[in-house]
Tab-separated table of C-alpha atoms and ligand atoms in Angstrom:
chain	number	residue	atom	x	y	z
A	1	UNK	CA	290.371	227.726	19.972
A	2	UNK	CA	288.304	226.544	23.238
A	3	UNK	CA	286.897	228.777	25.466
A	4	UNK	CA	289.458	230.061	28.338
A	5	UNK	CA	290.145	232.987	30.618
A	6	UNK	CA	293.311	234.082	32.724
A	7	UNK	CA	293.692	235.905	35.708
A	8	UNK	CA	296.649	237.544	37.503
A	9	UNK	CA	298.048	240.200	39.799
A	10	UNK	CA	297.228	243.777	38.649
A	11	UNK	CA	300.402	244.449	37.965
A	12	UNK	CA	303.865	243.342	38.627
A	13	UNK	CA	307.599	245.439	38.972
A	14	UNK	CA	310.525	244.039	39.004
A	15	UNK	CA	313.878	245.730	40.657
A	16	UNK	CA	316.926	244.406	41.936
A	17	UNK	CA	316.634	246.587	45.323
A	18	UNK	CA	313.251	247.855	44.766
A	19	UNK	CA	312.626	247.460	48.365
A	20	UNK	CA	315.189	249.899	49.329
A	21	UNK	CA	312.886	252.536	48.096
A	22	UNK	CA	309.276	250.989	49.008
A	23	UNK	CA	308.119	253.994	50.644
A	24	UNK	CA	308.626	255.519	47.428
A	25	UNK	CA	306.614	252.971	45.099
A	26	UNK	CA	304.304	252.444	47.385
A	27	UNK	CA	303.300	256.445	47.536
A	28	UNK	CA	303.247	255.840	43.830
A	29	UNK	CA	300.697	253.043	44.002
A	30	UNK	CA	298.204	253.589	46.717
A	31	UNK	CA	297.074	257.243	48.539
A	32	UNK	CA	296.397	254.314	52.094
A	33	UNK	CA	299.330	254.785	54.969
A	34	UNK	CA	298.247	252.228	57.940
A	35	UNK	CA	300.468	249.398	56.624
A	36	UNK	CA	300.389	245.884	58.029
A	37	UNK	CA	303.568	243.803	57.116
A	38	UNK	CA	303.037	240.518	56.916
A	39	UNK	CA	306.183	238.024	57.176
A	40	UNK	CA	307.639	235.419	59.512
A	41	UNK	CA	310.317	235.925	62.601
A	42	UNK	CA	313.099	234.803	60.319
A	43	UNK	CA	313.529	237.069	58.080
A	44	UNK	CA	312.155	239.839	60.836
A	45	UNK	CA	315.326	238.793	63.043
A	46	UNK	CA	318.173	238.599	60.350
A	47	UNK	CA	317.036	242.407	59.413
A	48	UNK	CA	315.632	241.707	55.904
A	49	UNK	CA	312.889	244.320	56.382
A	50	UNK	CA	314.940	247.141	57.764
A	51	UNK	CA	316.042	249.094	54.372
A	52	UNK	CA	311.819	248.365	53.545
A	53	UNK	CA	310.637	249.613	56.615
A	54	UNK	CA	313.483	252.820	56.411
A	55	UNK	CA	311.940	253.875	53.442
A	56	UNK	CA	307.906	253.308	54.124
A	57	UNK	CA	308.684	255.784	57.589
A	58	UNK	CA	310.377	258.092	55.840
A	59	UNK	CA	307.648	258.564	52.840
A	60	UNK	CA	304.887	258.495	56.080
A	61	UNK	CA	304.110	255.190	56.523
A	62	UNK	CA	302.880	254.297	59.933
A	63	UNK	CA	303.902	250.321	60.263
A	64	UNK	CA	302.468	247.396	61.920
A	65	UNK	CA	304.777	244.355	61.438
A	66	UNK	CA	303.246	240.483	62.044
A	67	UNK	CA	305.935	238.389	62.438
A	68	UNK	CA	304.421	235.267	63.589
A	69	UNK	CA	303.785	233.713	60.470
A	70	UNK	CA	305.009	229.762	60.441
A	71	UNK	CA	305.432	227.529	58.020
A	72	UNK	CA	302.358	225.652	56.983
A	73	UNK	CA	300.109	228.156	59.069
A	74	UNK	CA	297.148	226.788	61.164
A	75	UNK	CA	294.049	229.225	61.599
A	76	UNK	CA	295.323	230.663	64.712
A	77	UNK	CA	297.884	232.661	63.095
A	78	UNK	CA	295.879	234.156	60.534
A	79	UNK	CA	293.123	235.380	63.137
A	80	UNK	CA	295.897	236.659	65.559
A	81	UNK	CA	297.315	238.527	62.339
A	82	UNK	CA	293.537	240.157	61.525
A	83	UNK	CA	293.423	240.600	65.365
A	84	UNK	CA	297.036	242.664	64.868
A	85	UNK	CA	295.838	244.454	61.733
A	86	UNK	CA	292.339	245.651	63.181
A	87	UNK	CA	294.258	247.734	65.929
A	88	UNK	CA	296.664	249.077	64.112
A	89	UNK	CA	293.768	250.214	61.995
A	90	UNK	CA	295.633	248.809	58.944
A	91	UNK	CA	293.922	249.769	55.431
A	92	UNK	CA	297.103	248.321	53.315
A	93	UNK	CA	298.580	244.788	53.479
A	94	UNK	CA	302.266	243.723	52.340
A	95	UNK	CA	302.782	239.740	52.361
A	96	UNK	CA	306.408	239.518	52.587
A	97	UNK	CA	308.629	236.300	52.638
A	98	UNK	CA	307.864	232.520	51.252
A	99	UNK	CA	304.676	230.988	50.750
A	100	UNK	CA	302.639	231.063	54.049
A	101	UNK	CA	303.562	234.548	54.256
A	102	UNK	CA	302.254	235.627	51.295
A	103	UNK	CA	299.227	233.590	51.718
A	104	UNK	CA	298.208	234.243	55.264
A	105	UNK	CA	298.342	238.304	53.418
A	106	UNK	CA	296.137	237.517	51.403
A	107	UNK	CA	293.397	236.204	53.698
A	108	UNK	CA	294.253	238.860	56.062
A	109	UNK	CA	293.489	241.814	53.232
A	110	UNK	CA	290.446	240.432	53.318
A	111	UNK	CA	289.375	239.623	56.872
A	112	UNK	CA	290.142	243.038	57.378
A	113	UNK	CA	287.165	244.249	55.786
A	114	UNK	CA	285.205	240.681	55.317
A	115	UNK	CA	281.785	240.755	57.337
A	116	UNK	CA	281.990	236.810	56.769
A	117	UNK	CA	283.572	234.591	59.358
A	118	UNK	CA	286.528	231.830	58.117
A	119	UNK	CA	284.876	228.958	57.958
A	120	UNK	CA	282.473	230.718	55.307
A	121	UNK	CA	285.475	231.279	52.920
A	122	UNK	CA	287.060	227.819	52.343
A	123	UNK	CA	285.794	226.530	49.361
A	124	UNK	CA	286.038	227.886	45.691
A	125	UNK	CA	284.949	231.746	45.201
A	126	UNK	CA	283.096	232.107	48.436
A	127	UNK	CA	284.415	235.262	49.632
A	128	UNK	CA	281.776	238.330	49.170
A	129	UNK	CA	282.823	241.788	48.801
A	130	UNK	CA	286.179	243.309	48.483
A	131	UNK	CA	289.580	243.650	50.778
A	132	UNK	CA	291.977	246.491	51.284
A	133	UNK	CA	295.053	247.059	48.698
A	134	UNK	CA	297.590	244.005	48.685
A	135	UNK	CA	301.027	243.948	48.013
A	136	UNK	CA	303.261	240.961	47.413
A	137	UNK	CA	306.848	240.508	47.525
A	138	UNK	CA	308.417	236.924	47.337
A	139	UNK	CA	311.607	236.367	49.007
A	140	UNK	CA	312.191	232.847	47.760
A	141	UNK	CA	311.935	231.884	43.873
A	142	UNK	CA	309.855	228.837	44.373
A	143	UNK	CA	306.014	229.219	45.263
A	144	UNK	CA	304.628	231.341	43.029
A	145	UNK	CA	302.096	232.402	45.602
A	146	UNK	CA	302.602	235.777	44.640
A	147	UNK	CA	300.468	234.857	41.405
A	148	UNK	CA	298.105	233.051	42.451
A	149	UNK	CA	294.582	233.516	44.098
A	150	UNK	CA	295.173	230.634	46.879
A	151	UNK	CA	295.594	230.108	50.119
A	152	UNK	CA	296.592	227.113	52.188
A	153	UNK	CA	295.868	227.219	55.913
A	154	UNK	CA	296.522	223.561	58.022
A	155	UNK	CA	292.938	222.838	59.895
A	156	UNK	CA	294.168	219.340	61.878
A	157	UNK	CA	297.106	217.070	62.274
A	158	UNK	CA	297.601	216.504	58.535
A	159	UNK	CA	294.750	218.031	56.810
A	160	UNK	CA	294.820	221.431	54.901
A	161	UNK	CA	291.724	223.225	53.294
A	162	UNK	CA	292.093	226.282	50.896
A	163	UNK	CA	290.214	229.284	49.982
A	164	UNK	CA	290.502	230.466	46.050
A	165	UNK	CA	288.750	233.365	45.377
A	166	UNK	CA	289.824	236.469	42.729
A	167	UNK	CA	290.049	239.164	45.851
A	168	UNK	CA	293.263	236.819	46.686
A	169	UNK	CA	295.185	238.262	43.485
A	170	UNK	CA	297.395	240.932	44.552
A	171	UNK	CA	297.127	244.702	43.708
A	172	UNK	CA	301.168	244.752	42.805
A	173	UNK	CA	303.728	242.305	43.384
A	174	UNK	CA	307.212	243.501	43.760
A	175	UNK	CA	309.757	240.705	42.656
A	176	UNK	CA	313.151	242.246	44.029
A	177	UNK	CA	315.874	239.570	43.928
A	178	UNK	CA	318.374	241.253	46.059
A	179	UNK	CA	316.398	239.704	48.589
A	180	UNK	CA	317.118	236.260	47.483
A	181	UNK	CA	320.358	235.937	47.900
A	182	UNK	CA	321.084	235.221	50.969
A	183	UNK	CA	318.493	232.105	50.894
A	184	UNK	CA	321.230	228.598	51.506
A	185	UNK	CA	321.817	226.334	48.662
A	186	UNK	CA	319.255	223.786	49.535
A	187	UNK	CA	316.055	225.525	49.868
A	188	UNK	CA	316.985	227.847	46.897
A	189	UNK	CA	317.263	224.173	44.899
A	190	UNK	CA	314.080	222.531	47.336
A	191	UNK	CA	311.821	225.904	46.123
A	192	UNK	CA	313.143	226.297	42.643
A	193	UNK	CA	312.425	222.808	41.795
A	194	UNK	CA	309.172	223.495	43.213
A	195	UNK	CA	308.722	226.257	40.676
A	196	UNK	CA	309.570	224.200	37.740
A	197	UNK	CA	307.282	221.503	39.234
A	198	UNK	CA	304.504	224.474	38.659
A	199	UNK	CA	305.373	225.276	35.273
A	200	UNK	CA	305.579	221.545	33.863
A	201	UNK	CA	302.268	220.349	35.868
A	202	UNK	CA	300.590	223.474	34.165
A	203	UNK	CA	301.731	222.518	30.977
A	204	UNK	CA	300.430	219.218	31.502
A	205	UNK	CA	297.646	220.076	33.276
A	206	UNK	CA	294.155	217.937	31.676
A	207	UNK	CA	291.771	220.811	32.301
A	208	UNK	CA	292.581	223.965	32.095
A	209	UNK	CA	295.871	224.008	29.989
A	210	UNK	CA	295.725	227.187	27.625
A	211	UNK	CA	297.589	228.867	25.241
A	212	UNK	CA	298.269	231.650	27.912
A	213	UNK	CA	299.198	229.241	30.853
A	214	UNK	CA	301.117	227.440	28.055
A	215	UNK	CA	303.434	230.686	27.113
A	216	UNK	CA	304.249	231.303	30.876
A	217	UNK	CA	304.736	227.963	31.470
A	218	UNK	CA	307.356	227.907	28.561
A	219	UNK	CA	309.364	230.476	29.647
A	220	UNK	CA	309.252	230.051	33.156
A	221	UNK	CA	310.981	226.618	32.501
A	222	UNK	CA	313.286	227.824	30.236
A	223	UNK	CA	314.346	230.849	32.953
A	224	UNK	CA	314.316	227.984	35.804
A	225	UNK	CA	316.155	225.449	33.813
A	226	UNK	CA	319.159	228.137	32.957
A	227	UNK	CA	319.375	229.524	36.215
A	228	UNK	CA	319.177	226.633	38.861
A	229	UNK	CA	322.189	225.315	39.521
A	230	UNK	CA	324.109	228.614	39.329
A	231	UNK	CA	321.895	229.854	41.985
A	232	UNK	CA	322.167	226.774	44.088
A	233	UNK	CA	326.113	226.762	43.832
A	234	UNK	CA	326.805	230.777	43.325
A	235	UNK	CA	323.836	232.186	45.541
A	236	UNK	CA	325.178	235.871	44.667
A	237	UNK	CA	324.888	235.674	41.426
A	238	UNK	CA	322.444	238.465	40.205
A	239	UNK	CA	321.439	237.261	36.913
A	240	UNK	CA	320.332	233.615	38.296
A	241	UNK	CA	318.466	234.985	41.215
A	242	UNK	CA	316.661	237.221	39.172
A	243	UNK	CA	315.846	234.435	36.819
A	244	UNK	CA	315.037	232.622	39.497
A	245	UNK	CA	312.436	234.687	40.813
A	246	UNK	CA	311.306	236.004	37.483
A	247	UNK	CA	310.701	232.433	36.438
A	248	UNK	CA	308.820	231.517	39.653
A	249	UNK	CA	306.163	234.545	39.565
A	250	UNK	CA	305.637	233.172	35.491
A	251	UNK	CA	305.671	229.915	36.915
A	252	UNK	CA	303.047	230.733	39.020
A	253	UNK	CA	301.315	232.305	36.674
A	254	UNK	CA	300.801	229.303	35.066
A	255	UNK	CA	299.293	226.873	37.469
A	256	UNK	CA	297.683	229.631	38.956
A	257	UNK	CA	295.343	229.436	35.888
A	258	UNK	CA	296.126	225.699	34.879
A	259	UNK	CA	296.391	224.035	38.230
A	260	UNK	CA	299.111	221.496	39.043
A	261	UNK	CA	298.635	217.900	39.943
A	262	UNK	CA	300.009	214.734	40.642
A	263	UNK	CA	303.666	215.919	41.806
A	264	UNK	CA	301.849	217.889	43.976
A	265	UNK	CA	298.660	215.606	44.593
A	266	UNK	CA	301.757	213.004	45.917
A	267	UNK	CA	304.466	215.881	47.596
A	268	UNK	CA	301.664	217.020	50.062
A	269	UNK	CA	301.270	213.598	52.166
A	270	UNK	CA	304.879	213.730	52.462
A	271	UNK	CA	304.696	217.053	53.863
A	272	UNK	CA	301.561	216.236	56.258
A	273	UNK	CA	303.346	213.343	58.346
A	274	UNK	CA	307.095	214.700	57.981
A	275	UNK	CA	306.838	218.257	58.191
A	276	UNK	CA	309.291	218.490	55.773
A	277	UNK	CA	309.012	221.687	53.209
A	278	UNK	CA	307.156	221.542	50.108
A	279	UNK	CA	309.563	222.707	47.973
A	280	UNK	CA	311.604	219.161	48.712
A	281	UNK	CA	308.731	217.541	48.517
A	282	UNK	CA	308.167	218.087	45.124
A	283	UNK	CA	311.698	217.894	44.367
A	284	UNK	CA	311.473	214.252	45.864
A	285	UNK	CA	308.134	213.142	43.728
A	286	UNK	CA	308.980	214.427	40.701
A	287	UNK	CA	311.236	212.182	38.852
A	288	UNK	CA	308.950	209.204	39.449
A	289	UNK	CA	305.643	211.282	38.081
A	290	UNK	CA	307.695	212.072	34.839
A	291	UNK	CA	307.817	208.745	34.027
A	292	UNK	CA	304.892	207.657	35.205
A	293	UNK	CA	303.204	210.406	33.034
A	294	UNK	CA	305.106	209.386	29.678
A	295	UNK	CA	302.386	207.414	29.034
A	296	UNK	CA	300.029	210.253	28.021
A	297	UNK	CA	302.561	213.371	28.100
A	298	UNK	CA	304.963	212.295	25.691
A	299	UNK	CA	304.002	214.973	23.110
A	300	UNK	CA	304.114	217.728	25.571
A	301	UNK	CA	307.347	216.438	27.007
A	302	UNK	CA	308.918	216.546	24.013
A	303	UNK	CA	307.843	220.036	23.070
A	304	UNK	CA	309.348	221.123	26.902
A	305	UNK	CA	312.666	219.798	25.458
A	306	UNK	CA	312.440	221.600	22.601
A	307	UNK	CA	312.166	224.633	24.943
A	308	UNK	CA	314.849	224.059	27.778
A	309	UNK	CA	317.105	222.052	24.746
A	310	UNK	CA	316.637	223.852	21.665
A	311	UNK	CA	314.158	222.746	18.922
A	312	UNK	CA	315.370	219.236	17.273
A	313	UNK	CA	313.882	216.613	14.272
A	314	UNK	CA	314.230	214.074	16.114
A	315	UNK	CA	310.706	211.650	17.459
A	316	UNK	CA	308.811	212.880	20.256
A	317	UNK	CA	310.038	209.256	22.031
A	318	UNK	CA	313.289	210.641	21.894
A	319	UNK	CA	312.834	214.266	22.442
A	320	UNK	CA	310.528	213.324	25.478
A	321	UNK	CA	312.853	210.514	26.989
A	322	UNK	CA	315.320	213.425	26.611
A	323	UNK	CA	313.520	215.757	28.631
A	324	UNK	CA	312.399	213.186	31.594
A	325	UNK	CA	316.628	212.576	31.832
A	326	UNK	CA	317.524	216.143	31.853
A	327	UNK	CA	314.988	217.055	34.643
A	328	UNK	CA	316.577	214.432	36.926
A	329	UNK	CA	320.103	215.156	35.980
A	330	UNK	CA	319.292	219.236	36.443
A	331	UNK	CA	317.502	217.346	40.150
A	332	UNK	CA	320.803	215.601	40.474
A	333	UNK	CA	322.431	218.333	39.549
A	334	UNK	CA	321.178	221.072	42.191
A	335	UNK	CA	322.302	219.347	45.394
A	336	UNK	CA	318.577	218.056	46.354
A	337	UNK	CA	317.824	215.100	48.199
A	338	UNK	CA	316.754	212.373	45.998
A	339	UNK	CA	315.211	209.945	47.674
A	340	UNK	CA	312.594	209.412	50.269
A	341	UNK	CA	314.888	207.545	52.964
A	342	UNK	CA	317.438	210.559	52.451
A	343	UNK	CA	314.868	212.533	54.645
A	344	UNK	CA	313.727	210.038	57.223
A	345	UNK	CA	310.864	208.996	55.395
A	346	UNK	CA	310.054	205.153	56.768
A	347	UNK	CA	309.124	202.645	53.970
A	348	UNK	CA	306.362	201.020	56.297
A	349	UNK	CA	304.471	204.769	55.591
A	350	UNK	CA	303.985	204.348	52.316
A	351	UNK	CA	300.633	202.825	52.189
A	352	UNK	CA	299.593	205.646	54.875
A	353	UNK	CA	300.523	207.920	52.368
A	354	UNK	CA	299.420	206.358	49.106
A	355	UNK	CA	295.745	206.876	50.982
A	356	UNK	CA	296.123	210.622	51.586
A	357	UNK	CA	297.126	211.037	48.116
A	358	UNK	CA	294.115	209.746	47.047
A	359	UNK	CA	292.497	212.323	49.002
A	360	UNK	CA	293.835	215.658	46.750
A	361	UNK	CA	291.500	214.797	43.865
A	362	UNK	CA	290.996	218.441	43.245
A	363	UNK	CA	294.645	218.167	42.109
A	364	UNK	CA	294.592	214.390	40.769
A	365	UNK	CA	291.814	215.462	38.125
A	366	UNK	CA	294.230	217.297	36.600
A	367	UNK	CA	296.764	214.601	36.068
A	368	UNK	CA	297.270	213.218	32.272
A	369	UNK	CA	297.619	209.970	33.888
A	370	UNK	CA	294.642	208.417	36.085
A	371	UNK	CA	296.379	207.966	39.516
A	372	UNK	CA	294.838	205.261	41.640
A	373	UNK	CA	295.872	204.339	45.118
A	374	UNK	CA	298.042	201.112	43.636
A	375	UNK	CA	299.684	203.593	41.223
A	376	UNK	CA	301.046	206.242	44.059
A	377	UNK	CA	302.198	203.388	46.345
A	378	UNK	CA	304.384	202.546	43.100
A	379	UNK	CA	305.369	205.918	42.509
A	380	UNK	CA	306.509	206.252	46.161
A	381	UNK	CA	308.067	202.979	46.559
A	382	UNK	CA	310.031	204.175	43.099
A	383	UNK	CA	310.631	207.358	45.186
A	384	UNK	CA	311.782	205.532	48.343
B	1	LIG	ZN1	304.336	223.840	44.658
């Protein structure tokens, strides 16, 4: 067997309406009571964090809640959030809410503490020294950031730069799906898409594929697969949205240790010069990378199919052909936009974007399939 290693959260609990009693678990885990909250106005506003914040004051929490977190967050926010944090004294970070808010908590756990200014920490394990206890708890099933050790912060008008570093994994992650379902039909499809995006680009990944990322890969998809479309058309469903997020964390397991590529490598332009959410992003790519990825995939395709289909005799041409036309009719399936005009994207951008693509090779080198600049114009004129 080659060399690997994995990495992940310290430890993960999972309770439909765990964060009812979060004062409670949190006494459990940590003896630290100067809490910063770390989430976005959204969820602040519709009263999401009430029965959480009920509970930390009554086990003796004292509370500092950032709600300023946005959507692919520039630097700004995370330094106001450390500014927010440092007065309220906070020795204990929750991340709660999609993405951005779970990755601005993560910085923020560690800018609390850090002696090293931001611009030391982009790069690959540059952070020195340790951060005070994080906690993450995803309200979308899509990300995965929960899992993983990244975070994304926008620096200009389109570009991004990331910090990885192991002091990004969280302490505990709480995956509570009661707080799921009240998420709309089309961003629970947009961001579980995006999850099963994760686990298939980790099982595909050239690098770093293992038998560990493999396992969580496996049964994110088969979670994911099960569980979309009830989700997307029965949002209260219990069983989906726990499968849902369940299968997103694993998910993110996964490419947290066997990193994604082109779907991504192709979805992040997209999101760069249309603003439009990552989760459809991905969503929008992914069909055309499938194919494009036959080439070299095949095998693995057709052991994916086995998974989400049930093991079958028959060649791995047909098993993987199999799999490629489930994904899109599962896409087609979930209520998604599938195609590039359907969001306002302008053919005459595609070149523009077939260039920035060829900027992510940190995710392109893990591709199956070389990707040059002529290939992604292809894939997005396919897409358009
Ligand atoms: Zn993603």
């Amino acid at each position: 067997m080659p060399t690997f290693s994995f990495h992940a959260p310290g430890a993960m609990h999972l309770e439909w309406g765990g964060t009812r009693r979060l004062g409670e678990l949190m006494s459990q885990w940590f003896e630290q009571r100067n809490l910063l909250i770390v989430t976005d106005k959204f969820l602040h506003e519709a009263g999401l964090l009430e029965p959480a914040k009920d509970s930390l004051k009554a086990a003796g929490f004292h509370i500092s809640v950032f709600d300023d977190v946005v959507a692919d967050p520039p630097e700004s926010v995370l330094m106001s959030c450390v500014e927010q944090g440092q007065q309220a004294k906070a020795d204990l970070v929750i991340g709660l809410g999609g993405g951005s808010s779970m990755d601005i908590a993560k910085l923020v756990a560690v800018m609390l503490v850090a002696q090293q200014p931001l611009s030391e920490l982009y790069g690959i394990d540059k952070i020195k020294g340790h951060r005070v206890p994080l906690v993450q708890i995803p309200t979308t099933a899509g990300t995965g950031s929960e899992a993983t050790n990244i975070t994304i912060l926008t620096t200009g008008e389109t570009t991004k730069m990331g910090v990885v570093a192991q002091q990004l994994y969280a302490d505990r992650v709480l995956l509570d799906a009661e707080l799921t379902v009240g998420l709309p039909p089309l961003p629970t499809a947009a961001t579980g898409i995006d999850a099963m995006v994760h686990a298939i680009e980790a099982y595909t990944s050239a690098l770093k594929k293992n038998p560990l990322s493999d396992a969580f890969a496996r049964e994110a998809l088969k979670l994911l697969t099960q569980h979309l479309v009830t989700a997307c058309t029965d949002g209260q469903n219990r069983e989906a949205r726990e499968a849902m997020l369940l299968g997103a964390n694993l998910a993110g397991q996964a490419f947290a240790n066997s990193p994604v590529a082109a779907v991504h490598a192709l979805a992040y332009p997209l999101g760069g010069h249309y603003h439009l959410p990552h989760g459809l992003t991905n969503a929008l790519m992914l069909g055309p990378v499938l194919r494009y990825n036959m080439a070299k995939a095949a095998p693995l395709y057709a052991e994916l199919a086995d998974v989400v289909l049930g093991a079958s005799d028959d060649s791995v041409e047909v098993r993987s052909q199999r799999f490629v036309d489930y994904m899109q009719d599962l896409m087609n399936r979930s209520g998604a936009p599938q195609r590039l005009r359907d969001v306002k994207v302008t053919e005459d951008s595609l070149p523009t974007l077939a260039k920035d693509a060829m900027l992510q090779t940190r995710l392109l080198m893990n591709n199956p399939v070389e990707v040059t600049e002529a290939d992604a114009l292809a894939l997005y004129q396919e897409a358009f």
